[in-house]
CSV table of C-alpha atoms in Angstrom, one decimal:
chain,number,residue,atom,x,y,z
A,17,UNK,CA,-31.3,-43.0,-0.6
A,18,UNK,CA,-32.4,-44.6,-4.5
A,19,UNK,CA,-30.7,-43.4,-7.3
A,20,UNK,CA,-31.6,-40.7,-9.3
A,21,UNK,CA,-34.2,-42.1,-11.9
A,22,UNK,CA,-32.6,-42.8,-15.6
A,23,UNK,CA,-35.8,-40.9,-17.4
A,24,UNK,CA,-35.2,-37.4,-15.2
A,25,UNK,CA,-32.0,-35.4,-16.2
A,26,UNK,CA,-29.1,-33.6,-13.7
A,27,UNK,CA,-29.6,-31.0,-12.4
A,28,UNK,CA,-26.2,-29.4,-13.6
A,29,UNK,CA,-27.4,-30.5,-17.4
A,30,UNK,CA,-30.9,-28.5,-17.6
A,31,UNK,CA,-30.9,-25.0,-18.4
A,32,UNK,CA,-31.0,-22.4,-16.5
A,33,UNK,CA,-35.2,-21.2,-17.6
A,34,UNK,CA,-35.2,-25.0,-16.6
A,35,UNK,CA,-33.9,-24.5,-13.4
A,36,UNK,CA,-36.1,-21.4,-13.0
A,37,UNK,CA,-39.2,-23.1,-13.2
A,38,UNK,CA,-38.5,-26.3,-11.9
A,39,UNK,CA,-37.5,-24.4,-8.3
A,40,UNK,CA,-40.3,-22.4,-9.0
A,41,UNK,CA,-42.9,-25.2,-9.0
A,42,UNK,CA,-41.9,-26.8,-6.3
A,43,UNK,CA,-41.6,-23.5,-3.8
A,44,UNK,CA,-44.9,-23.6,-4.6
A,45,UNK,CA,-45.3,-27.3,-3.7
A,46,UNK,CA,-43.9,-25.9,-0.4
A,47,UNK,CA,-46.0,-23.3,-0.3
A,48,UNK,CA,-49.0,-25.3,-0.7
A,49,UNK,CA,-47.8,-27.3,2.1
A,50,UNK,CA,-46.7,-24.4,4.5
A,51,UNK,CA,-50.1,-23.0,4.4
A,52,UNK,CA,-51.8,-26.1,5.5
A,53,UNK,CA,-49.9,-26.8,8.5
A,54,UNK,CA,-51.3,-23.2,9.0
A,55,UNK,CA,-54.2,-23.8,8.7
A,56,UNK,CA,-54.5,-27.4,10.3
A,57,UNK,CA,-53.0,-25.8,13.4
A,58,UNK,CA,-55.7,-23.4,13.6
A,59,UNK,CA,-58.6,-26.1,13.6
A,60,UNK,CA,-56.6,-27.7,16.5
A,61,UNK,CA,-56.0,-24.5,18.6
A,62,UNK,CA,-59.9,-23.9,18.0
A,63,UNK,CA,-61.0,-27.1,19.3
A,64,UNK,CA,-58.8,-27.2,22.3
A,65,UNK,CA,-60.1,-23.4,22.9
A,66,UNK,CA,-63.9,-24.8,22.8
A,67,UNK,CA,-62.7,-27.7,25.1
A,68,UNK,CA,-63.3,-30.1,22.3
A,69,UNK,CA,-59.8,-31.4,21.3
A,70,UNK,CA,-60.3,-34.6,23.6
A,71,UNK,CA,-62.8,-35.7,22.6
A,72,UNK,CA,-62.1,-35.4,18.5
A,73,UNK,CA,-60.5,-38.2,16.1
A,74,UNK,CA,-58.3,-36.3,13.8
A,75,UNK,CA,-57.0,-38.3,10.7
A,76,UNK,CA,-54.7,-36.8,8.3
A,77,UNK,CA,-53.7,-38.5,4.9
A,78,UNK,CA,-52.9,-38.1,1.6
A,79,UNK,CA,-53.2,-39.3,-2.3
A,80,UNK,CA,-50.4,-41.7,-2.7
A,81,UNK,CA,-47.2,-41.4,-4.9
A,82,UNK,CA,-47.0,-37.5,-4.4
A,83,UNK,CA,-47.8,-36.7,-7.8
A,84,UNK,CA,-48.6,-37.5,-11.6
A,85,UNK,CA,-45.0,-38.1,-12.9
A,86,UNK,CA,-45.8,-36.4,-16.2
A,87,UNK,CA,-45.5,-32.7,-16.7
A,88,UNK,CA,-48.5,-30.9,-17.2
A,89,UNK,CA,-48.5,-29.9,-20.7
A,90,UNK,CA,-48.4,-33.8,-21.3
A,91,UNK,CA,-51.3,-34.9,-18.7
A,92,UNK,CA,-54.5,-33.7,-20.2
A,93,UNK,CA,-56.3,-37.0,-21.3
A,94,UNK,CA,-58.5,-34.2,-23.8
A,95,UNK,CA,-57.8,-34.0,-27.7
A,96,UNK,CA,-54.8,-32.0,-28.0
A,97,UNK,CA,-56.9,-28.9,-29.6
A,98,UNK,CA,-59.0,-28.9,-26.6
A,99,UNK,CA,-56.5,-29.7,-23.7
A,100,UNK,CA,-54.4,-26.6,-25.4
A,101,UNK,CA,-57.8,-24.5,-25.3
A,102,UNK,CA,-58.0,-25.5,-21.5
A,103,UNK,CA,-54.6,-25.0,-21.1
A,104,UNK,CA,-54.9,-21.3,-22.2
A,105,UNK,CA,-57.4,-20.5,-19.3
A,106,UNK,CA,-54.0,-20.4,-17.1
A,107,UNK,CA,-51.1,-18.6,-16.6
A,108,UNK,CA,-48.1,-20.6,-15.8
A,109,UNK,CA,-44.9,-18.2,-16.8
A,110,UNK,CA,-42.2,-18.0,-14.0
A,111,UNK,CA,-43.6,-15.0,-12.2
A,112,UNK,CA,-47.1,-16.4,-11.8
A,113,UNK,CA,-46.6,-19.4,-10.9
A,114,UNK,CA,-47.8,-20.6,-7.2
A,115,UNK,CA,-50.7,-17.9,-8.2
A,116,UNK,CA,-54.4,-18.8,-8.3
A,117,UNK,CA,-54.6,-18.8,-12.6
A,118,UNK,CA,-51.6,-21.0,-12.3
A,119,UNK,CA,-51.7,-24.8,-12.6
A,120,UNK,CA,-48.8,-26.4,-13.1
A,121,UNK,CA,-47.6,-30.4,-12.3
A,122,UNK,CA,-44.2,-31.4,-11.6
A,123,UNK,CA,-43.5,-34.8,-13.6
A,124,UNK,CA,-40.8,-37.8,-12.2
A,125,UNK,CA,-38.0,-35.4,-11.3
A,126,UNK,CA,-40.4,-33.9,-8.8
A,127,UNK,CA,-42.9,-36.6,-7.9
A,128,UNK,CA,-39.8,-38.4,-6.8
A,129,UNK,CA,-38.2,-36.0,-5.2
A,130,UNK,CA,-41.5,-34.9,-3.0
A,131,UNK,CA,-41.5,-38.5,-1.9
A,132,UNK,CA,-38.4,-39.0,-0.7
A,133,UNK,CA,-36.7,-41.4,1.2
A,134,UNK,CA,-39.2,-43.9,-1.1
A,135,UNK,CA,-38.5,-44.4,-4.6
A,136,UNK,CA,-40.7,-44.2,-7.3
A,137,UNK,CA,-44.1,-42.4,-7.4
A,138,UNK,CA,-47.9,-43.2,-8.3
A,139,UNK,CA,-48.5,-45.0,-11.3
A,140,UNK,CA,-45.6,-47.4,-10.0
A,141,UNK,CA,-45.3,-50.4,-7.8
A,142,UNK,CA,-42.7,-48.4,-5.7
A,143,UNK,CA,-42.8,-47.4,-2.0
A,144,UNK,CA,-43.8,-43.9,-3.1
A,145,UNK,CA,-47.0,-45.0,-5.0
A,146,UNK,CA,-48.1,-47.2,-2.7
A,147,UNK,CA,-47.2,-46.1,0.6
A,148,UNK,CA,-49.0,-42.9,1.9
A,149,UNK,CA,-48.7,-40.8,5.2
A,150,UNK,CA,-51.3,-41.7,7.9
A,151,UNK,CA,-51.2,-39.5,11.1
A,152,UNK,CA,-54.2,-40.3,13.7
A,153,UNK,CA,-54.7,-38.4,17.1
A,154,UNK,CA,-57.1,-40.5,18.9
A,155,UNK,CA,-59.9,-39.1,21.5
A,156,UNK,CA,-58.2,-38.7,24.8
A,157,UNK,CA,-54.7,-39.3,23.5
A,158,UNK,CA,-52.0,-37.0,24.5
A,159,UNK,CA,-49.2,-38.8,23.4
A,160,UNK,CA,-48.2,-36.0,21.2
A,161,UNK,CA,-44.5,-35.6,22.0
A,162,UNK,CA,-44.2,-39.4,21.7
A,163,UNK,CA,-46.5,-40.5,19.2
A,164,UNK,CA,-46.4,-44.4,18.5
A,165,UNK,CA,-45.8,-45.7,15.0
A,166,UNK,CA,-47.7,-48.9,13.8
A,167,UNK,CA,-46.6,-51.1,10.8
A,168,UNK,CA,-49.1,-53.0,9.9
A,169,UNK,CA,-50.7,-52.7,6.8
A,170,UNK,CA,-54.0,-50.3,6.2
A,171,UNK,CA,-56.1,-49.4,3.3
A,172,UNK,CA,-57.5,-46.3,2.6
A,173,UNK,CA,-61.4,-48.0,2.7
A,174,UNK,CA,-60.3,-48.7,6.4
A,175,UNK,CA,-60.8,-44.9,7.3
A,176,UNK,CA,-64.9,-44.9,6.8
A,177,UNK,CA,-66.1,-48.2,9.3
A,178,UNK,CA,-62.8,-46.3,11.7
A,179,UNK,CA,-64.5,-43.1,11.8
A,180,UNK,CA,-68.0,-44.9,11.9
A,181,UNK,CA,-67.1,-46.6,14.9
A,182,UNK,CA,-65.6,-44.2,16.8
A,183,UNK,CA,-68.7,-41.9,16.2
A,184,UNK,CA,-70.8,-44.8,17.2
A,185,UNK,CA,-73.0,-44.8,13.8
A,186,UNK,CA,-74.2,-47.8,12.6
A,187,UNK,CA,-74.6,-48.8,8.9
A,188,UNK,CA,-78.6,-48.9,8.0
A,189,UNK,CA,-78.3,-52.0,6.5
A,190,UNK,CA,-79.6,-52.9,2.6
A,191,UNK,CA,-82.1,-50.3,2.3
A,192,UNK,CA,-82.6,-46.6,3.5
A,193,UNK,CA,-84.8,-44.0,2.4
A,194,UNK,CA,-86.3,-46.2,-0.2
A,195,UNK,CA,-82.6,-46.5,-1.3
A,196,UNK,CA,-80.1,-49.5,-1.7
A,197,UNK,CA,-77.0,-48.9,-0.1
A,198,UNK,CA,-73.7,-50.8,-0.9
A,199,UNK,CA,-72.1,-52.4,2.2
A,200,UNK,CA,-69.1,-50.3,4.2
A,201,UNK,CA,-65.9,-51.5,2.1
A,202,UNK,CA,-63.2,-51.8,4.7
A,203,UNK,CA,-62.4,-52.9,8.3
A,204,UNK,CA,-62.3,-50.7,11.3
A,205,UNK,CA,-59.1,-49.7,13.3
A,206,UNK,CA,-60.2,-48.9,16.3
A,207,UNK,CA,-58.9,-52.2,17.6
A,208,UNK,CA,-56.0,-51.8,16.1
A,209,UNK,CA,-55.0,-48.2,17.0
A,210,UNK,CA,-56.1,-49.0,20.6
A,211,UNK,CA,-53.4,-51.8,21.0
A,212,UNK,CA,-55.9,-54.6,21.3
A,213,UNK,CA,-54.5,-56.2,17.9
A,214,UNK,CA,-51.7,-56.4,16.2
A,215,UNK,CA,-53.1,-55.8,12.9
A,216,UNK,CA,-56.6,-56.5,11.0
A,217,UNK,CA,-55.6,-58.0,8.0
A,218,UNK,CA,-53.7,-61.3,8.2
């Protein structure tokens, strides 16, 4: 595993109201994530109970680098009158937090931590601010119990011209509506993810 990172102090050498909220926040964190594998597993046991499941893409990502690694009190961009005026509108002591007038950030110690094996975190050049989790179930796939991992290197544009393709939509072109419309940014994966290439960027 990387070392612990110089700027974010022991464990053993914080306080224990430190302590307190820091396991706080990230139950929360866990919380947060708990209740969406909840959830997520309820849209899939719908769609295999309308027959549906098949036949559906299902693509599951997320914001790289886990989280800003600066604590919350430091991440407004607002004048500090103002960002302390927003700040009020929430209520982020120990018992409330994980509640819905709570808003609280974890900075490096946890943005590193909630990325782990990778080091660093977004904002850096490290494995865990640039590499993000990418889970696809393909129609007719059933390779759930085995699932195959592919290395090669995707970017988030990819996702649009993949889903577009799949669906069988086709871009309108220049114009639509009366309307310009910027080109797709990306390359589809469908090639890719059905084994026909070994990657789409050389």
């Amino acid at each position: 595993l990387p070392e612990k990172l110089p700027a974010s102090p022991a464990w053993d050498s914080l306080s224990s109201d430190d302590k307190a909220i820091r396991a706080k926040t990230l139950a929360a964190h866990a919380a947060m994530i708990d209740d969406m594998d909840t959830n997520i597993s309820k849209v899939i046991k719908h769609l295999k109970d309308i027959g549906e499941y098949d036949n559906t893409l299902i693509i599951f990502t997320s914001d790289n680098g886990s989280s800003e690694p600066i604590d919350m009190k430091n991440l407004s961009p607002l004048p500090i009158a103002e960002a302390n005026k927003f700040f009020e509108l929430y209520n982020n002591t120990l018992a409330n937090i994980g509640n819905a007038d709570s808003l609280v950030n974890y900075g490096a110690w946890g943005a590193g931590a909630a990325v782990s094996p990778l080091s660093y975190f977004k904002t850096t050049q490290g494995e865990g601010g640039t590499r993000s989790p990418l889970v696809i179930k393909l129609p007719g796939s059933s390779n759930e119990s085995a699932p195959e991992i592919i290395d090669a290197f995707v970017h988030v544009n990819d996702l649009t011209p993949t889903m577009a393709e799949y669906a069988g939509a086709k871009h309108p072109g220049a114009t639509y509506n009366g309307h310009n419309v910027h080109p797709i940014m990306g390359k589809s994966l469908k090639s890719l993810l059905e084994g026909k290439v070994e990657q789409v960027y050389a």
